[in-house]
Coordinates of C-alpha atoms in Angstrom, one line a residue:
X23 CA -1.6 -23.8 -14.8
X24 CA 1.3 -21.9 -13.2
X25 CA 0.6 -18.3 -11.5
X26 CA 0.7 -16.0 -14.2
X27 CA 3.6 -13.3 -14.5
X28 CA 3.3 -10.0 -15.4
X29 CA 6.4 -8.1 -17.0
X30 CA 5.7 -4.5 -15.6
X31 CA 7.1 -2.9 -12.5
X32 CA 4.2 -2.2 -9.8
X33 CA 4.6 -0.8 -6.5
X34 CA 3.7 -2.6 -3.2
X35 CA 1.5 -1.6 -0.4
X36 CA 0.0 -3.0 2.5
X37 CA -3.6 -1.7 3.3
X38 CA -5.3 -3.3 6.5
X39 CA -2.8 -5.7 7.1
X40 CA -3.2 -7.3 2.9
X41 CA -1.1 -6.6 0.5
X42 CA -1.9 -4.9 -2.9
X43 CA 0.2 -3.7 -5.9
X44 CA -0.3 -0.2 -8.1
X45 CA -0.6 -0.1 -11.5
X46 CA -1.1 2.2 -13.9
X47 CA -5.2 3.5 -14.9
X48 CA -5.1 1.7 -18.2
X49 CA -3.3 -1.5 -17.4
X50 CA -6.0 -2.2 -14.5
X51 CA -8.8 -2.0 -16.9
X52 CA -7.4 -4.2 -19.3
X53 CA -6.7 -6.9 -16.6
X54 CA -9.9 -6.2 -14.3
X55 CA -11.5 -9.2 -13.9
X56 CA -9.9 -11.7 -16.2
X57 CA -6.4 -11.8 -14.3
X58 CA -7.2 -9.8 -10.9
X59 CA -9.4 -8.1 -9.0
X60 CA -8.9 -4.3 -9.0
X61 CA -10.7 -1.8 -6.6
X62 CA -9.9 1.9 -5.8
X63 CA -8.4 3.2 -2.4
X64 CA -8.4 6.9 -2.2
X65 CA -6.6 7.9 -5.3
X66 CA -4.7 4.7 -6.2
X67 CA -5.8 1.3 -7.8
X68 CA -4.7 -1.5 -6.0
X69 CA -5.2 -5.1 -7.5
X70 CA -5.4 -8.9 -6.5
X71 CA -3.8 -11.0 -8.8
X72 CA -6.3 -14.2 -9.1
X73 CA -4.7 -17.8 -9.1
X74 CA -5.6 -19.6 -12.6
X75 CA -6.6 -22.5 -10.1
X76 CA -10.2 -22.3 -10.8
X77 CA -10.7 -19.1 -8.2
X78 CA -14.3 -17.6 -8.5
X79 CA -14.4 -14.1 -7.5
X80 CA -16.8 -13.2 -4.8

């Protein structure tokens, strides 16, 4: 399958040299861990998107 889009706006940062995306509170918890990996730096949760090529999250 192709990379999966997402049609909301999401601001970029880089944290230790990768770089992540911020999205709202409630968006991130409907999308943890079926689309992307989402963690919390500081105040702000970042996300991964994951690849539908078979990825397995570590």
């Amino acid at each position: 399958m192709k990379y999966m889009k997402f049609m909301f706006i999401v601001k970029r940062q880089v944290i230790r040299g990768h770089e992540f995306l911020t999205i709202p509170r409630p968006l991130a918890d409907k999308l943890n861990g079926r689309f992307m990996k989402v963690k919390i730096v500081r105040n702000r949760l970042i996300y991964e998107p994951i690849l539908e090529s078979g990825d397995s999250s570590e």
